[in-house]
Structure formats: structure tokens, C-alpha cells
Short mmCIF file of C-alpha atoms and ligand atoms in Angstrom, two decimals:
data_model
loop_
_atom_site.label_atom_id
_atom_site.label_comp_id
_atom_site.label_asym_id
_atom_site.label_seq_id
_atom_site.Cartn_x
_atom_site.Cartn_y
_atom_site.Cartn_z
CA UNK L 1 106.16 115.12 98.60
CA UNK L 2 106.94 112.61 96.87
CA UNK L 3 104.34 109.52 95.98
CA UNK L 4 105.42 106.93 93.62
CA UNK L 5 102.86 104.54 92.56
CA UNK L 6 103.49 101.23 91.71
CA UNK L 7 100.28 99.91 89.13
CA UNK L 8 99.19 97.85 86.60
CA UNK L 9 96.84 100.55 85.69
CA UNK L 10 98.68 104.31 85.37
CA UNK L 11 95.79 105.38 83.60
CA UNK L 12 93.03 105.02 86.61
CA UNK L 13 94.71 107.87 87.85
CA UNK L 14 95.04 109.48 84.45
CA UNK L 15 91.31 111.79 85.93
CA UNK L 16 91.26 112.10 89.20
CA UNK L 17 94.94 113.72 89.53
CA UNK L 18 94.73 116.16 86.38
CA UNK L 19 91.35 117.69 87.97
CA UNK L 20 90.97 120.78 91.13
CA UNK L 21 92.89 120.28 94.13
CA UNK L 22 95.12 117.66 92.94
CA UNK L 23 96.38 119.35 89.69
CA UNK L 24 96.97 122.51 91.35
CA UNK L 25 99.04 120.99 94.18
CA UNK L 26 101.34 119.09 91.34
CA UNK L 27 101.23 122.25 89.13
CA UNK L 28 102.45 124.14 92.36
CA UNK L 29 104.66 121.37 93.50
CA UNK L 30 103.63 120.86 96.44
CA UNK L 31 103.19 117.61 95.51
CA UNK L 32 105.24 115.23 92.80
CA UNK L 33 103.08 112.03 91.76
CA UNK L 34 104.90 109.48 89.77
CA UNK L 35 103.31 106.99 88.29
CA UNK L 36 105.47 103.69 87.22
CA UNK L 37 103.69 100.58 84.93
CA UNK L 38 104.75 96.95 86.51
CA UNK L 39 104.13 95.05 83.60
CA UNK L 40 107.19 97.66 82.08
CA UNK L 41 109.34 95.28 84.63
CA UNK L 42 107.87 92.05 83.25
CA UNK L 43 110.41 88.99 82.81
CA UNK L 44 108.45 87.81 79.40
CA UNK L 45 107.41 88.92 75.83
CA UNK L 46 103.75 88.09 76.94
CA UNK L 47 104.70 90.87 79.90
CA UNK L 48 103.24 88.30 82.76
CA UNK L 49 102.62 89.83 85.73
CA UNK L 50 100.20 87.20 88.01
CA UNK L 51 100.74 83.44 87.94
CA UNK L 52 98.53 80.17 89.72
CA UNK L 53 98.64 80.33 93.44
CA UNK L 54 100.40 77.26 95.02
CA UNK L 55 98.64 75.00 96.91
CA UNK L 56 95.65 75.54 93.85
CA UNK L 57 92.93 77.64 94.57
CA UNK L 58 90.99 80.46 92.21
CA UNK L 59 92.87 83.65 90.78
CA UNK L 60 95.94 84.51 90.51
CA UNK L 61 98.93 85.93 92.14
CA UNK L 62 100.82 88.82 91.70
CA UNK L 63 104.47 88.05 90.33
CA UNK L 64 107.15 88.75 93.57
CA UNK L 65 110.15 89.37 90.27
CA UNK L 66 107.69 92.40 88.34
CA UNK L 67 106.85 93.74 91.22
CA UNK L 68 111.03 93.78 92.76
CA UNK L 69 111.94 94.93 89.64
CA UNK L 70 109.67 97.57 89.13
CA UNK L 71 110.32 99.03 93.29
CA UNK L 72 113.78 98.62 92.51
CA UNK L 73 114.10 100.71 89.52
CA UNK L 74 111.41 103.65 91.72
CA UNK L 75 113.01 103.11 94.51
CA UNK L 76 116.86 105.30 92.41
CA UNK L 77 114.06 107.99 91.12
CA UNK L 78 114.75 109.94 93.90
CA UNK L 79 117.37 109.87 97.02
CA UNK L 80 114.65 109.86 99.74
CA UNK L 81 114.10 105.93 100.85
CA UNK L 82 110.06 106.47 101.08
CA UNK L 83 107.78 104.93 103.71
CA UNK L 84 106.15 101.41 101.21
CA UNK L 85 102.80 100.38 101.85
CA UNK L 86 100.77 97.80 100.05
CA UNK L 87 97.41 98.59 99.15
CA UNK L 88 95.32 95.55 100.63
CA UNK L 89 92.29 94.38 102.12
CA UNK L 90 93.80 92.53 104.58
CA UNK L 91 95.93 96.20 106.24
CA UNK L 92 95.60 98.48 109.05
CA UNK L 93 92.28 100.35 108.00
CA UNK L 94 93.18 104.40 107.10
CA UNK L 95 91.80 106.90 109.18
CA UNK L 96 92.15 110.34 109.47
CA UNK L 97 94.90 109.71 112.76
CA UNK L 98 97.05 107.63 110.03
CA UNK L 99 96.21 110.00 106.64
CA UNK L 100 97.38 113.11 108.75
CA UNK L 101 100.42 110.36 110.52
CA UNK L 102 101.27 109.96 106.20
CA UNK L 103 101.62 113.58 104.95
CA UNK L 104 104.28 114.08 107.51
CA UNK L 105 106.53 112.40 105.26
CA UNK L 106 108.83 113.19 102.55
CA UNK L 107 107.90 110.60 100.39
CA UNK L 108 105.69 107.11 100.12
CA UNK L 109 105.55 104.53 98.08
CA UNK L 110 102.10 103.03 97.02
CA UNK L 111 101.94 99.61 95.48
CA UNK L 112 98.59 98.35 94.33
CA UNK L 113 97.85 95.53 92.99
CA UNK L 114 95.22 93.06 91.11
CA UNK L 115 94.05 90.01 91.19
CA UNK L 116 93.47 87.55 94.03
CA UNK L 117 96.40 89.36 95.60
CA UNK L 118 100.43 89.41 96.23
CA UNK L 119 102.42 86.81 96.23
CA UNK L 120 103.85 87.02 100.16
CA UNK L 121 107.73 87.31 99.36
CA UNK L 122 106.34 90.59 98.02
CA UNK L 123 105.10 92.05 101.79
CA UNK L 124 108.32 90.55 103.42
CA UNK L 125 110.66 91.40 101.37
CA UNK L 126 109.94 95.32 100.40
CA UNK L 127 109.40 96.10 104.44
CA UNK L 128 105.95 96.62 103.11
CA UNK L 129 103.62 98.17 105.47
CA UNK L 130 100.07 97.50 104.86
CA UNK L 131 96.90 99.47 104.51
CA UNK L 132 92.71 99.30 104.06
CA UNK L 133 90.68 101.86 103.20
CA UNK L 134 87.61 99.55 104.21
CA UNK L 135 86.18 96.37 104.79
CA UNK L 136 85.19 95.71 101.68
CA UNK L 137 87.26 94.24 98.22
CA UNK L 138 87.97 96.26 95.39
CA UNK L 139 88.53 94.92 92.30
CA UNK L 140 92.06 96.41 92.86
CA UNK L 141 94.76 98.76 94.91
CA UNK L 142 94.29 101.53 92.36
CA UNK L 143 91.06 103.16 93.93
CA UNK L 144 92.54 103.31 97.54
CA UNK L 145 95.85 104.59 96.21
CA UNK L 146 93.87 107.18 95.10
CA UNK L 147 91.93 107.82 98.53
CA UNK L 148 95.40 107.62 100.44
CA UNK L 149 96.85 110.35 97.86
CA UNK L 150 93.10 112.71 97.97
CA UNK L 151 93.33 112.60 102.26
CA UNK L 152 96.62 112.94 102.60
CA UNK L 153 97.73 115.83 99.49
CA UNK L 154 94.88 118.09 101.68
CA UNK L 155 96.70 117.90 104.37
CA UNK L 156 99.56 119.58 103.61
CA UNK L 157 100.54 123.27 103.72
CA UNK L 158 99.30 125.48 101.18
CA UNK L 159 97.60 122.93 99.17
CA UNK L 160 94.32 124.70 100.44
CA UNK L 161 93.42 128.06 99.96
CA UNK L 162 92.55 128.28 103.43
CA UNK L 163 95.17 126.42 105.78
CA UNK L 164 91.91 126.22 108.75
CA UNK L 165 89.51 124.66 106.56
CA UNK L 166 91.32 120.90 107.33
CA UNK L 167 91.09 121.73 110.98
CA UNK L 168 87.06 121.78 111.63
CA UNK L 169 87.46 119.07 109.34
CA UNK L 170 85.31 116.01 110.68
CA UNK L 171 87.42 113.48 112.58
CA UNK L 172 89.77 116.23 113.64
CA UNK L 173 91.46 117.09 116.49
CA UNK L 174 89.22 120.99 117.13
CA UNK L 175 85.52 118.38 116.37
CA UNK L 176 87.56 116.15 118.94
CA UNK L 177 87.46 113.45 116.67
CA UNK L 178 84.33 113.08 115.76
CA UNK L 179 81.99 114.15 113.11
CA UNK L 180 81.85 118.08 111.97
CA UNK L 181 79.02 120.42 112.74
CA UNK L 182 76.27 121.64 110.01
CA UNK L 183 77.56 124.23 107.38
CA UNK L 184 74.84 126.97 105.16
CA UNK L 185 75.37 129.41 102.72
CA UNK L 186 73.50 131.75 101.24
CA UNK L 187 69.88 132.15 100.63
CA UNK L 188 69.32 132.92 104.47
CA UNK L 189 65.79 131.00 103.37
CA UNK L 190 65.96 127.85 100.90
CA UNK L 191 62.54 126.27 100.09
CA UNK L 192 61.59 127.51 103.35
CA UNK L 193 63.95 126.40 105.55
CA UNK L 194 65.63 129.21 107.47
CA UNK L 195 69.25 129.22 108.47
CA UNK L 196 69.85 129.42 111.80
CA UNK L 197 69.30 132.62 113.95
CA UNK L 198 72.78 131.98 115.87
CA UNK L 199 74.98 132.14 112.71
CA UNK L 200 73.34 135.36 111.66
CA UNK L 201 73.91 136.84 115.72
CA UNK L 202 77.35 137.57 114.57
CA UNK L 203 78.19 136.40 118.06
CA UNK L 204 81.53 134.98 117.34
CA UNK L 205 81.60 132.87 120.93
CA UNK L 206 78.24 131.47 121.02
CA UNK L 207 78.21 130.48 117.35
CA UNK L 208 81.74 128.76 117.88
CA UNK L 209 79.52 126.75 121.44
CA UNK L 210 76.86 125.94 119.18
CA UNK L 211 79.26 124.20 117.11
CA UNK L 212 80.52 121.99 119.09
CA UNK L 213 77.83 121.13 120.46
CA UNK L 214 76.09 120.47 116.90
CA UNK L 215 79.43 118.79 116.45
CA UNK L 216 78.60 116.09 119.81
CA UNK L 217 74.91 115.44 119.03
CA UNK L 218 75.54 114.69 114.95
CA UNK L 219 78.29 111.97 116.46
CA UNK L 220 76.42 110.96 119.73
CA UNK L 221 73.72 110.10 116.40
CA UNK L 222 75.44 108.85 113.69
CA UNK L 223 78.72 107.94 114.56
CA UNK L 224 78.24 106.57 118.21
CA UNK L 225 81.71 104.37 117.83
CA UNK L 226 83.46 107.27 117.49
CA UNK L 227 83.06 108.52 121.14
CA UNK L 228 83.78 104.84 122.01
CA UNK L 229 87.39 105.70 120.56
N1 LIG C 1 92.10 96.05 97.77
C1 LIG C 1 90.95 95.71 97.39
N2 LIG C 1 90.26 95.77 98.71
C2 LIG C 1 91.18 97.19 99.20
C3 LIG C 1 90.47 97.31 100.25
N3 LIG C 1 89.76 97.31 100.44
N4 LIG C 1 91.40 98.25 100.53
C4 LIG C 1 92.79 98.28 99.62
N5 LIG C 1 93.65 97.91 99.32
C5 LIG C 1 92.33 96.90 97.96
#
């Protein structure tokens, strides 16, 4: 998979992309992630990428010119057309289902905005879909793009040591779209708290049953909204 990110702050991504799983996924060529600075496509010598909103109002709006020019440059970096996504609080909310869907694409082009938002002609002209990571407003789309990348890359075959580990994740079909069951590791007793007996029994059928029940109970208790879906 190839992921292009168009942003005013490529440096924002450097540390998270150079750690742990995301780093290894790039080193093993399972994913290629390319960052392009929108400001490099500004038309004037001040490298201006934003301007006042028509009709008045607070803040600045991202101008269409630099984003279009940047997009057209990035598009040509790979023959694959790719799915174009704007990160904005107005978008469709990201969930695990969406992450799974996106992880099946060959190429994603993520566009992270700053300021009060994008000139509307960016969305229309690029035929972009919009994604939000939640009902709160961030200072820009960079963290949202990073969240999408993180959620997607771990789903790519070969990224996690054990491909089964994504199957039992919270929100996955194996746990009925609800929360994951509780996990324990050594020691068997920690500060007086014991590992549930059943997990030490070696009875795999009973363990699976217990985990299913636990997953159901905690979903009911902590995230009943997931059961309504
Ligand atoms: N940009 C600002 N806030 C955002 C959000 N919640 N999701 C995606 N992009 C954003």
C-alpha cells in the first residue's frame, strides 16, 4: 500500500512514523508513506497558503491553488489513482469498519488542513471524501491523518507478528463488534489480585466461552451504544 500525506507540517509525522510497528512496516515495504509539504506549492514569494474567508468571519481558510498544485504533483508520483481523503471534523466518523475498508486500498491520499478549514472547491474539485476522527476540533488534520495511518497499517497482512492478533481486537467481528475480553499475563498473583482460574485451566473451549461472555458483559457495561449498532 502507498499512503501520500499532503500537509503544511511534514515534520509532525516524523517521530510516530519512525517508531515501532509503523517503522517496521515501512522498512519491510508493506507500506510506503510519502509526506509532501503543501507550502512548497504556494504561488508567491511569501509562501502564502491561506487567506481571509469571503463573506467575513474569523480565521483563515486554506486556498485551493496550493492544495490543487500539490495534489497534481503527488498524483503523478505513482500510477495508482488512489482514494482521496480530506481530514475534517465535518467528515464521516472513522471506526474499525472504515479502517478495514481503507486497509484494502492500494493507495490513499490524505490531505490535512489547518486554519478554519478548506476552501470548499478543494473537496468538490478533487472529488475527495471527508473523514473525521471524532466530534471534537483539532488544530489541524495532521493528528487525524496519523490516527488513520496507525489504524490501517496494523491491519495490513504481515505487519503484526501474528496476523491473528487483529482478529480479536475490540470492535472486530470476532468480538461481535464490541469490546475485547480482559487479558492477563504473569505473575499469576499481583498485589493480591489473581488471574481468573479458568485461564490457567488449559481448557481451550471453556476459555473461549469465558472470553466471549466477558467481552459481552463489558460491552454492555461500558459501551452499550455498540450493542445498538
Ligand atoms: N481536523 C480538525 N479536527 C478534526 C477531526 N476531529 N477529525 C479530522 N480532522 C480534523
